[in-house]
Amino acid sequence: MPTLIKNGTLITASETFQADILIENEKIKLIGKDLSYPNAELIDATGKFITPGGVDPHTHFDLPMFGTVSSDDHYTGHKAAAFGGTTTVMDFAVQEKTGLEHSMDLWLEKARKAAIDYSFHMNLTHMDDAVAAELPRLREMGVQTLKVFTAYNGRLRLDDGGIFRTLRLARENGMLVMAHCENGDVIEQLIPEALAAGHTTPEWHALTRPGWGAIESTLRMCAMSQQTGAPVYIVHMNVGGEADMLQYARERNVKVMGETCPPYLFFSIDDLRRPDGAKWICSPPMRSVEDNARLWQALKEETIQVIGTDHCPFFFDGTKPIIYEGHEVAIPGKELGRDNFTKIPNGLPGVQDRLPVMWTFGVGAGMFSANQFVAMTSTNPAKIFGLYPRKGALLPGSDADIVIWDAHKQLKYGVAHSHQRTDYNLYEGWQLTGYPEKVLLRGKVIVDGEKWLGKSGDGQFLKRGEGEVI
Ligand code: URP
Ligand code: ZN
Ligand code: ZN
């Protein structure tokens, strides 16, 4: 049955206006004033804001790491995303020795429980002739993005030659390279030194991963993008200097784009010094309040194009179960590194928090406009990753992925409101103004207030085409 959303205020990446939305067969059919349709199911959105469903291009569900696994899987993480207004997620497949196609098959199997729409990037951790020969097949499968690492020596890292070769191949194959920027060699020097000196607490995670390593590595990626002509997307930008490097390169027409994640806007190394500092451990680490400020400025000025999450949650105390959907769940987490910061699983929850937190502290606090909010959390990632205008848009023909916001809702946020499968929330006790009230995935209401109407298996794999450089 068609659905008609009446009297909402639509916010897109470029405009804000009042209109009705007619939905039929999972798509937006019409947008206009005073629409009517016989027998349509009506949703009254008077006084509400309407945005396209959020697109989070950076999640890690069900990721084995540090002898445990990230605590949201492709169902619980999707459910949490939906409650926060996100209807599309992009996760990372891990490259296995058995080849790229087989690696993808393993992750597609894990994602069969999907509750929202999803796609994958490929973590490229090894490059040789066989891998190069398989890249076109990966693109045929709808995966046209490769993540490379300049850190995690001996595990995930490609050397600069491998990255350069990957960029050339990406250019030939119409693919986009995403880069994790830190200096792996420096980190490998500093960690054993810190441990030998008896430094085991969480702040040493940040002190052994210097911000300048991220800055020069970002500039290195920009340089290689310029030298190969291949576009590059810098993930999880965390230091102000990275924004400076991106600006430098973009001003010279280098095809580089960037993403930051909410924790890098709000938290600093001081949070790692708290007694529960392990809650903030991720890589790259939290930096300084000056870095927070520079990253906010880069969002406002659109030097950075995307706000993603790098959602990779772990329990703070995985020895104590929580109740999730009526069942006790306990998954080993941050307590694994109680005596040694190098053993603390790296990663933070955030897939549900992203939109509401950025709405309150970005739009509400006047850090950027509501249209920029939509651009950075939905439209830009849809464009960059080849999903626009199917996703990230309120346009006739787009998937009817829609968030209806109660912009006046007052909420003391925290773990009690969160469907992220972990025992803590980074924004515990923070006062939010505005929250998604109804969330539609391809025309179906999957979140209605506190009610979960979505289903495992309802999420579709999205084969992506070539994206845009914006
Ligand atoms: O600490 C993090 N971010 N874990 C996820 C892996 C990555 O590098 O994004
Ligand atoms: Zn990374
Ligand atoms: Zn990540």
Short mmCIF file of C-alpha atoms and ligand atoms in Angstrom, two decimals:
data_model
loop_
_atom_site.label_atom_id
_atom_site.label_comp_id
_atom_site.label_asym_id
_atom_site.label_seq_id
_atom_site.Cartn_x
_atom_site.Cartn_y
_atom_site.Cartn_z
CA MET A 1 0.00 0.00 0.00
CA PRO A 2 1.36 3.49 -0.81
CA THR A 3 2.36 5.73 2.09
CA LEU A 4 1.83 9.48 2.21
CA ILE A 5 3.87 11.58 4.64
CA LYS A 6 2.04 14.88 5.11
CA ASN A 7 3.18 18.36 6.11
CA GLY A 8 6.80 17.72 7.00
CA THR A 9 9.71 20.10 6.60
CA LEU A 10 12.17 18.41 4.27
CA ILE A 11 15.88 19.00 4.77
CA THR A 12 18.19 17.99 1.96
CA ALA A 13 21.86 18.71 1.36
CA SER A 14 20.92 21.90 -0.46
CA GLU A 15 17.49 23.14 0.68
CA THR A 16 14.82 23.15 3.35
CA PHE A 17 11.14 23.27 2.35
CA GLN A 18 7.68 22.08 3.28
CA ALA A 19 6.22 19.24 1.23
CA ASP A 20 4.43 15.91 1.28
CA ILE A 21 6.11 12.67 0.21
CA LEU A 22 4.32 9.86 -1.61
CA ILE A 23 5.96 6.45 -1.34
CA GLU A 24 5.15 3.48 -3.55
CA ASN A 25 6.96 0.20 -4.13
CA GLU A 26 9.83 1.08 -1.76
CA LYS A 27 10.62 4.30 -3.66
CA ILE A 28 9.80 7.96 -3.30
CA LYS A 29 7.25 8.50 -6.06
CA LEU A 30 6.35 12.16 -5.65
CA ILE A 31 7.34 15.15 -3.57
CA GLY A 32 5.04 18.16 -3.59
CA LYS A 33 2.51 20.38 -1.87
CA ASP A 34 -0.97 19.12 -0.90
CA LEU A 35 -0.51 15.62 -2.29
CA SER A 36 -3.35 13.15 -1.86
CA TYR A 37 -3.68 9.51 -2.78
CA PRO A 38 -6.68 7.22 -2.27
CA ASN A 39 -6.14 4.53 0.39
CA ALA A 40 -2.58 5.60 1.14
CA GLU A 41 -1.35 4.98 4.66
CA LEU A 42 -0.97 8.46 6.15
CA ILE A 43 1.87 9.65 8.37
CA ASP A 44 1.33 13.10 9.83
CA ALA A 45 4.67 14.92 10.01
CA THR A 46 3.31 18.33 10.99
CA GLY A 47 6.01 20.18 12.93
CA LYS A 48 8.62 17.51 12.15
CA PHE A 49 11.81 17.60 10.13
CA ILE A 50 12.40 15.00 7.44
CA THR A 51 15.86 13.97 6.24
CA PRO A 52 17.11 11.16 4.01
CA GLY A 53 18.21 8.07 5.95
CA GLY A 54 21.74 8.35 7.26
CA VAL A 55 24.55 6.65 5.34
CA ASP A 56 27.42 5.49 7.55
CA PRO A 57 30.37 4.51 5.36
CA HIS A 58 32.50 3.11 8.18
CA THR A 59 31.43 0.27 10.49
CA HIS A 60 33.03 -2.93 11.80
CA PHE A 61 30.37 -5.46 12.76
CA ASP A 62 31.35 -8.95 13.91
CA LEU A 63 35.05 -8.18 13.44
CA PRO A 64 37.44 -10.64 15.10
CA MET A 65 40.18 -8.63 16.83
CA PHE A 66 42.41 -8.80 19.91
CA GLY A 67 41.29 -12.37 20.65
CA THR A 68 37.66 -11.28 20.84
CA VAL A 69 35.12 -9.86 18.40
CA SER A 70 33.43 -6.47 18.00
CA SER A 71 30.26 -6.84 20.00
CA ASP A 72 27.66 -5.77 17.44
CA ASP A 73 26.95 -8.13 14.58
CA HIS A 74 25.22 -7.37 11.29
CA TYR A 75 21.83 -7.51 12.99
CA THR A 76 22.35 -5.75 16.33
CA GLY A 77 24.52 -3.07 14.74
CA HIS A 78 21.94 -2.48 12.03
CA LYS A 79 19.16 -2.23 14.57
CA ALA A 80 21.15 0.32 16.59
CA ALA A 81 21.93 2.26 13.40
CA ALA A 82 18.25 2.39 12.53
CA PHE A 83 17.26 3.75 15.95
CA GLY A 84 19.74 6.55 15.35
CA GLY A 85 18.37 7.32 11.87
CA THR A 86 20.92 5.47 9.75
CA THR A 87 19.51 3.17 7.05
CA THR A 88 22.65 2.30 5.05
CA VAL A 89 25.97 1.08 6.40
CA MET A 90 29.24 0.11 4.76
CA ASP A 91 31.43 -2.43 6.53
CA PHE A 92 34.89 -3.79 5.80
CA ALA A 93 35.64 -7.28 4.49
CA VAL A 94 38.97 -8.73 5.53
CA GLN A 95 41.28 -9.93 2.76
CA GLU A 96 41.98 -13.64 3.12
CA LYS A 97 44.75 -15.59 1.40
CA THR A 98 42.04 -17.44 -0.55
CA GLY A 99 41.38 -14.41 -2.75
CA LEU A 100 39.20 -11.33 -2.86
CA GLU A 101 36.05 -12.99 -4.17
CA HIS A 102 36.19 -15.69 -1.52
CA SER A 103 36.88 -13.06 1.17
CA MET A 104 33.79 -11.17 0.05
CA ASP A 105 31.71 -14.35 0.13
CA LEU A 106 32.66 -14.91 3.78
CA TRP A 107 31.50 -11.42 4.75
CA LEU A 108 28.34 -11.60 2.66
CA GLU A 109 27.50 -14.78 4.55
CA LYS A 110 28.00 -13.04 7.91
CA ALA A 111 25.76 -10.19 6.75
CA ARG A 112 22.77 -12.38 5.83
CA LYS A 113 21.17 -11.27 9.10
CA ALA A 114 21.19 -7.63 7.90
CA ALA A 115 18.30 -5.42 9.01
CA ILE A 116 19.18 -2.31 6.96
CA ASP A 117 20.84 -1.92 3.58
CA TYR A 118 24.58 -2.45 3.45
CA SER A 119 27.66 -2.82 1.34
CA PHE A 120 31.34 -3.54 1.88
CA HIS A 121 34.77 -2.10 1.34
CA MET A 122 37.76 -4.47 1.05
CA ASN A 123 40.63 -4.11 3.52
CA LEU A 124 43.63 -4.58 1.26
CA THR A 125 46.44 -5.96 3.37
CA HIS A 126 48.44 -7.77 0.72
CA MET A 127 49.18 -6.77 -2.88
CA ASP A 128 50.67 -8.98 -5.59
CA ASP A 129 49.93 -9.95 -9.20
CA ALA A 130 47.12 -12.33 -8.21
CA VAL A 131 45.41 -9.68 -6.11
CA ALA A 132 45.83 -7.12 -8.88
CA ALA A 133 44.25 -9.53 -11.37
CA GLU A 134 41.22 -10.01 -9.12
CA LEU A 135 40.37 -6.34 -8.63
CA PRO A 136 38.05 -6.13 -11.68
CA ARG A 137 36.05 -9.06 -10.26
CA LEU A 138 35.67 -7.20 -6.97
CA ARG A 139 34.31 -4.19 -8.83
CA GLU A 140 31.87 -6.44 -10.72
CA MET A 141 30.63 -7.64 -7.34
CA GLY A 142 29.74 -4.03 -6.50
CA VAL A 143 32.70 -3.42 -4.21
CA GLN A 144 34.73 -0.57 -5.68
CA THR A 145 36.53 0.60 -2.54
CA LEU A 146 39.82 -0.61 -1.07
CA LYS A 147 41.05 0.36 2.38
CA VAL A 148 44.83 0.54 2.85
CA PHE A 149 46.73 0.99 6.11
CA THR A 150 49.96 2.87 6.77
CA ALA A 151 50.11 1.32 10.26
CA TYR A 152 49.67 -2.10 11.93
CA ASN A 153 53.04 -3.34 10.65
CA GLY A 154 53.17 -7.04 9.81
CA ARG A 155 49.40 -7.38 9.98
CA LEU A 156 47.39 -4.93 7.92
CA ARG A 157 49.93 -2.49 6.55
CA LEU A 158 50.97 -2.18 2.92
CA ASP A 159 54.31 -0.50 2.32
CA ASP A 160 54.33 2.72 0.31
CA GLY A 161 55.20 0.82 -2.88
CA GLY A 162 52.18 -1.44 -2.35
CA ILE A 163 49.96 1.57 -1.75
CA PHE A 164 51.30 3.31 -4.85
CA ARG A 165 50.62 0.22 -6.94
CA THR A 166 47.13 -0.06 -5.44
CA LEU A 167 46.40 3.54 -6.36
CA ARG A 168 47.45 2.98 -9.95
CA LEU A 169 45.28 -0.12 -10.17
CA ALA A 170 42.39 1.71 -8.54
CA ARG A 171 42.66 4.44 -11.13
CA GLU A 172 42.67 1.87 -13.98
CA ASN A 173 39.66 0.07 -12.52
CA GLY A 174 37.56 3.07 -11.46
CA MET A 175 37.96 2.24 -7.76
CA LEU A 176 38.43 4.44 -4.71
CA VAL A 177 41.21 3.94 -2.14
CA MET A 178 40.44 4.70 1.50
CA ALA A 179 43.42 5.27 3.75
CA HIS A 180 44.07 4.69 7.46
CA CYS A 181 46.84 7.23 8.13
CA GLU A 182 49.38 6.74 10.92
CA ASN A 183 53.12 6.06 10.89
CA GLY A 184 53.40 2.32 11.58
CA ASP A 185 57.22 2.34 11.88
CA VAL A 186 57.25 5.04 14.55
CA ILE A 187 54.47 3.30 16.47
CA GLU A 188 56.43 0.02 16.44
CA GLN A 189 59.41 1.86 17.97
CA LEU A 190 57.43 3.64 20.65
CA ILE A 191 55.24 0.83 21.98
CA PRO A 192 58.05 -1.50 23.23
CA GLU A 193 59.86 1.50 24.71
CA ALA A 194 56.74 2.54 26.66
CA LEU A 195 56.13 -1.01 27.92
CA ALA A 196 59.79 -1.42 28.92
CA ALA A 197 59.49 1.79 30.96
CA GLY A 198 56.44 0.33 32.74
CA HIS A 199 53.85 2.54 31.03
CA THR A 200 50.78 0.36 30.71
CA THR A 201 47.83 2.71 31.18
CA PRO A 202 45.39 3.75 28.40
CA GLU A 203 46.88 7.21 27.83
CA TRP A 204 50.00 5.46 26.50
CA HIS A 205 47.93 4.16 23.63
CA ALA A 206 47.70 7.78 22.45
CA LEU A 207 51.27 8.69 23.42
CA THR A 208 52.69 5.85 21.31
CA ARG A 209 50.63 6.83 18.24
CA PRO A 210 51.71 10.45 17.63
CA GLY A 211 49.43 12.84 15.81
CA TRP A 212 52.27 14.01 13.58
CA GLY A 213 52.43 10.46 12.20
CA ALA A 214 48.82 10.81 11.11
CA ILE A 215 49.55 14.24 9.61
CA GLU A 216 52.56 13.20 7.52
CA SER A 217 50.86 9.98 6.49
CA THR A 218 47.83 11.97 5.30
CA LEU A 219 50.13 14.22 3.29
CA ARG A 220 51.88 11.10 1.90
CA MET A 221 48.52 9.75 0.72
CA CYS A 222 47.67 13.12 -0.82
CA ALA A 223 51.03 13.10 -2.61
CA MET A 224 50.45 9.60 -3.97
CA SER A 225 46.96 10.58 -5.07
CA GLN A 226 48.47 13.49 -6.99
CA GLN A 227 51.20 11.29 -8.48
CA THR A 228 48.82 8.57 -9.66
CA GLY A 229 45.70 10.60 -10.42
CA ALA A 230 43.68 8.20 -8.25
CA PRO A 231 41.15 9.63 -5.78
CA VAL A 232 41.78 8.95 -2.10
CA TYR A 233 39.45 9.13 0.90
CA ILE A 234 41.14 9.58 4.29
CA VAL A 235 39.21 7.70 6.98
CA HIS A 236 38.76 8.66 10.63
CA MET A 237 40.63 12.00 10.52
CA ASN A 238 41.56 12.81 14.08
CA VAL A 239 44.25 15.52 14.12
CA GLY A 240 43.82 19.13 13.10
CA GLY A 241 46.96 18.90 10.97
CA GLU A 242 45.31 16.23 8.81
CA ALA A 243 42.63 18.78 7.93
CA ASP A 244 45.42 21.24 7.07
CA MET A 245 46.99 18.64 4.74
CA LEU A 246 43.67 17.88 3.11
CA GLN A 247 43.05 21.57 2.58
CA TYR A 248 46.55 22.01 1.10
CA ALA A 249 45.98 19.16 -1.35
CA ARG A 250 42.40 20.10 -2.27
CA GLU A 251 43.46 23.68 -2.98
CA ARG A 252 45.84 22.17 -5.54
CA ASN A 253 43.07 20.08 -7.14
CA VAL A 254 44.29 16.78 -5.74
CA LYS A 255 41.34 14.37 -5.62
CA VAL A 256 41.36 13.75 -1.88
CA MET A 257 38.39 13.65 0.45
CA GLY A 258 38.05 13.00 4.14
CA GLU A 259 35.95 11.62 6.95
CA THR A 260 35.99 12.31 10.64
CA CYS A 261 34.03 10.59 13.41
CA PRO A 262 32.13 12.23 16.31
CA PRO A 263 34.50 11.13 19.13
CA TYR A 264 37.35 13.07 17.50
CA LEU A 265 35.22 16.22 17.81
CA PHE A 266 34.41 15.83 21.50
CA PHE A 267 37.07 13.84 23.32
CA SER A 268 40.80 14.13 23.97
CA ILE A 269 43.73 12.28 25.52
CA ASP A 270 42.40 13.54 28.88
CA ASP A 271 39.53 11.08 28.55
CA LEU A 272 42.09 8.25 28.31
CA ARG A 273 43.44 9.43 31.67
CA ARG A 274 40.11 8.77 33.39
CA PRO A 275 39.81 5.61 35.53
CA ASP A 276 37.58 4.19 32.77
CA GLY A 277 39.87 5.55 30.02
CA ALA A 278 39.83 2.24 28.13
CA LYS A 279 36.34 3.16 26.94
CA TRP A 280 37.94 5.72 24.59
CA ILE A 281 40.62 3.44 23.13
CA CYS A 282 40.53 3.26 19.38
CA SER A 283 43.02 3.74 16.58
CA PRO A 284 43.85 6.42 15.70
CA PRO A 285 43.50 7.72 19.26
CA MET A 286 41.82 10.74 20.81
CA ARG A 287 44.00 13.87 20.48
CA SER A 288 43.66 17.39 21.97
CA VAL A 289 40.96 20.03 22.37
CA GLU A 290 42.77 22.11 19.72
CA ASP A 291 42.43 19.19 17.33
CA ASN A 292 38.71 18.93 18.17
CA ALA A 293 38.29 22.60 17.25
CA ARG A 294 40.20 22.32 13.95
CA LEU A 295 38.12 19.32 12.89
CA TRP A 296 34.87 21.20 13.63
CA GLN A 297 36.15 24.07 11.50
CA ALA A 298 37.04 21.65 8.68
CA LEU A 299 33.48 20.31 8.71
CA LYS A 300 31.96 23.79 8.64
CA GLU A 301 34.25 24.84 5.79
CA GLU A 302 33.65 21.52 4.00
CA THR A 303 37.34 20.63 3.87
CA ILE A 304 36.16 17.31 5.36
CA GLN A 305 33.13 15.92 3.52
CA VAL A 306 31.87 13.03 5.66
CA ILE A 307 30.99 12.21 9.25
CA GLY A 308 31.21 8.43 9.67
CA THR A 309 31.51 6.42 12.87
CA ASP A 310 34.20 3.71 12.64
CA HIS A 311 31.71 1.86 14.86
CA CYS A 312 33.69 -1.02 16.36
CA PRO A 313 32.26 -1.59 19.84
CA PHE A 314 33.59 -3.69 22.66
CA PHE A 315 32.26 -4.15 26.17
CA PHE A 316 33.99 -2.10 28.85
CA ASP A 317 33.65 -5.07 31.17
CA GLY A 318 32.95 -8.15 29.11
CA THR A 319 32.84 -10.39 32.18
CA LYS A 320 29.43 -8.98 33.15
CA PRO A 321 26.48 -9.77 30.90
CA ILE A 322 23.97 -7.23 29.62
CA ILE A 323 20.46 -8.09 28.51
CA TYR A 324 19.97 -7.72 24.76
CA GLU A 325 16.58 -8.63 23.27
CA GLY A 326 15.80 -10.61 26.40
CA HIS A 327 19.03 -12.63 26.43
CA GLU A 328 22.15 -12.31 28.53
CA VAL A 329 25.18 -11.37 26.44
CA ALA A 330 28.77 -10.93 27.57
CA ILE A 331 31.62 -10.62 25.08
CA PRO A 332 35.25 -10.13 26.20
CA GLY A 333 36.16 -6.48 25.77
CA LYS A 334 38.31 -3.68 27.12
CA GLU A 335 39.07 -5.55 30.36
CA LEU A 336 41.47 -7.73 28.32
CA GLY A 337 43.94 -4.86 28.53
CA ARG A 338 43.53 -3.97 32.18
CA ASP A 339 47.28 -4.36 32.75
CA ASN A 340 48.57 -3.48 29.31
CA PHE A 341 47.18 -0.86 26.94
CA THR A 342 48.31 -2.83 23.89
CA LYS A 343 45.83 -5.57 24.76
CA ILE A 344 42.78 -3.27 24.96
CA PRO A 345 40.59 -3.99 21.94
CA ASN A 346 40.68 -0.91 19.70
CA GLY A 347 37.33 0.55 18.77
CA LEU A 348 34.31 2.53 19.92
CA PRO A 349 30.53 2.29 19.70
CA GLY A 350 28.78 5.05 17.76
CA VAL A 351 26.57 3.89 14.90
CA GLN A 352 23.38 4.89 16.74
CA ASP A 353 24.84 8.03 18.34
CA ARG A 354 26.12 9.70 15.17
CA LEU A 355 23.04 11.48 13.86
CA PRO A 356 21.42 12.54 17.16
CA VAL A 357 24.70 13.75 18.68
CA MET A 358 25.68 15.67 15.54
CA TRP A 359 22.18 17.12 15.25
CA THR A 360 22.34 18.55 18.78
CA PHE A 361 25.99 19.58 18.91
CA GLY A 362 26.48 20.36 15.22
CA VAL A 363 23.24 21.88 13.95
CA GLY A 364 21.72 22.86 17.31
CA ALA A 365 24.93 24.50 18.51
CA GLY A 366 25.34 26.40 15.23
CA MET A 367 28.55 24.63 14.18
CA PHE A 368 27.10 23.95 10.71
CA SER A 369 23.74 24.14 8.97
CA ALA A 370 21.04 21.47 8.85
CA ASN A 371 21.73 21.11 5.11
CA GLN A 372 25.43 20.53 5.79
CA PHE A 373 24.40 17.95 8.40
CA VAL A 374 22.42 16.04 5.73
CA ALA A 375 25.28 16.41 3.26
CA MET A 376 27.93 15.08 5.64
CA THR A 377 25.93 12.24 7.18
CA SER A 378 24.00 11.03 4.15
CA THR A 379 24.30 12.67 0.72
CA ASN A 380 28.08 13.03 0.49
CA PRO A 381 28.87 9.44 1.51
CA ALA A 382 26.17 8.23 -0.92
CA LYS A 383 27.83 10.23 -3.70
CA ILE A 384 31.43 9.32 -2.88
CA PHE A 385 30.64 5.61 -2.54
CA GLY A 386 28.46 5.25 -5.63
CA LEU A 387 24.99 5.01 -4.11
CA TYR A 388 23.54 8.40 -5.09
CA PRO A 389 20.71 9.13 -5.85
CA ARG A 390 19.36 5.75 -4.77
CA LYS A 391 20.53 6.59 -1.25
CA GLY A 392 21.27 9.90 0.44
CA ALA A 393 18.49 11.81 -1.30
CA LEU A 394 14.87 12.88 -0.98
CA LEU A 395 14.07 12.70 -4.69
CA PRO A 396 11.46 10.93 -6.82
CA GLY A 397 12.99 7.55 -7.68
CA SER A 398 15.22 7.38 -4.60
CA ASP A 399 14.76 4.55 -2.09
CA ALA A 400 12.25 5.72 0.52
CA ASP A 401 14.83 5.73 3.32
CA ILE A 402 13.45 8.51 5.46
CA VAL A 403 13.96 9.87 8.97
CA ILE A 404 11.16 11.85 10.62
CA TRP A 405 12.65 13.88 13.45
CA ASP A 406 11.07 15.17 16.58
CA ALA A 407 13.31 18.23 16.61
CA HIS A 408 12.09 19.34 20.04
CA LYS A 409 12.51 16.08 21.89
CA GLN A 410 14.62 16.47 25.03
CA LEU A 411 16.60 13.42 25.97
CA LYS A 412 19.24 12.62 28.56
CA TYR A 413 21.14 10.20 26.35
CA GLY A 414 23.16 7.16 27.32
CA VAL A 415 23.40 3.40 27.39
CA ALA A 416 19.77 3.06 28.47
CA HIS A 417 18.65 4.58 25.13
CA SER A 418 21.14 2.70 23.06
CA HIS A 419 20.61 -0.49 21.09
CA GLN A 420 24.34 -0.82 20.49
CA ARG A 421 25.27 -4.19 22.00
CA THR A 422 27.71 -3.00 24.60
CA ASP A 423 27.66 -1.97 28.25
CA TYR A 424 28.55 1.71 27.89
CA ASN A 425 27.94 4.81 25.85
CA LEU A 426 30.46 7.59 25.21
CA TYR A 427 27.77 10.27 25.53
CA GLU A 428 26.37 9.09 28.86
CA GLY A 429 24.18 11.75 30.44
CA TRP A 430 24.54 14.21 27.56
CA GLN A 431 21.47 16.34 26.95
CA LEU A 432 20.16 15.96 23.39
CA THR A 433 17.58 18.16 21.70
CA GLY A 434 15.98 16.35 18.78
CA TYR A 435 15.85 12.66 18.00
CA PRO A 436 14.60 10.43 15.16
CA GLU A 437 10.97 9.52 15.81
CA LYS A 438 10.18 7.34 12.81
CA VAL A 439 12.63 5.68 10.46
CA LEU A 440 11.63 4.17 7.14
CA LEU A 441 13.72 1.70 5.15
CA ARG A 442 12.57 1.49 1.53
CA GLY A 443 9.12 2.69 2.59
CA LYS A 444 8.70 0.36 5.56
CA VAL A 445 8.57 1.90 9.04
CA ILE A 446 11.31 0.04 10.93
CA VAL A 447 11.53 2.33 13.97
CA ASP A 448 8.47 3.96 15.50
CA GLY A 449 9.41 5.78 18.70
CA GLU A 450 10.74 3.06 20.98
CA LYS A 451 9.26 0.26 18.84
CA TRP A 452 11.50 -1.88 16.66
CA LEU A 453 9.63 -3.06 13.57
CA GLY A 454 12.65 -4.08 11.52
CA LYS A 455 13.70 -7.65 10.86
CA SER A 456 16.86 -9.66 10.49
CA GLY A 457 17.22 -10.52 6.79
CA ASP A 458 15.35 -7.42 5.53
CA GLY A 459 18.54 -5.52 4.71
CA GLN A 460 19.68 -5.68 1.11
CA PHE A 461 23.24 -5.89 -0.18
CA LEU A 462 23.93 -2.81 -2.30
CA LYS A 463 26.08 -3.32 -5.37
CA ARG A 464 27.76 0.02 -5.76
CA GLY A 465 28.85 1.78 -8.93
CA GLU A 466 31.67 4.26 -9.40
CA GLY A 467 31.43 7.13 -6.95
CA GLU A 468 31.98 10.86 -7.38
CA VAL A 469 34.91 12.95 -6.25
CA ILE A 470 33.39 15.87 -4.37
O1 URP B 1 40.13 1.31 16.62
C1 URP B 1 39.56 1.13 15.55
N1 URP B 1 39.21 2.14 14.80
N2 URP B 1 39.29 -0.11 15.11
C2 URP B 1 38.78 -0.40 13.85
C3 URP B 1 39.82 -0.59 12.79
C4 URP B 1 40.20 0.66 12.02
O2 URP B 1 41.38 0.89 11.83
O3 URP B 1 39.33 1.41 11.56
ZN ZN B 2 41.30 2.47 10.28
ZN ZN B 3 37.62 1.48 10.93
#
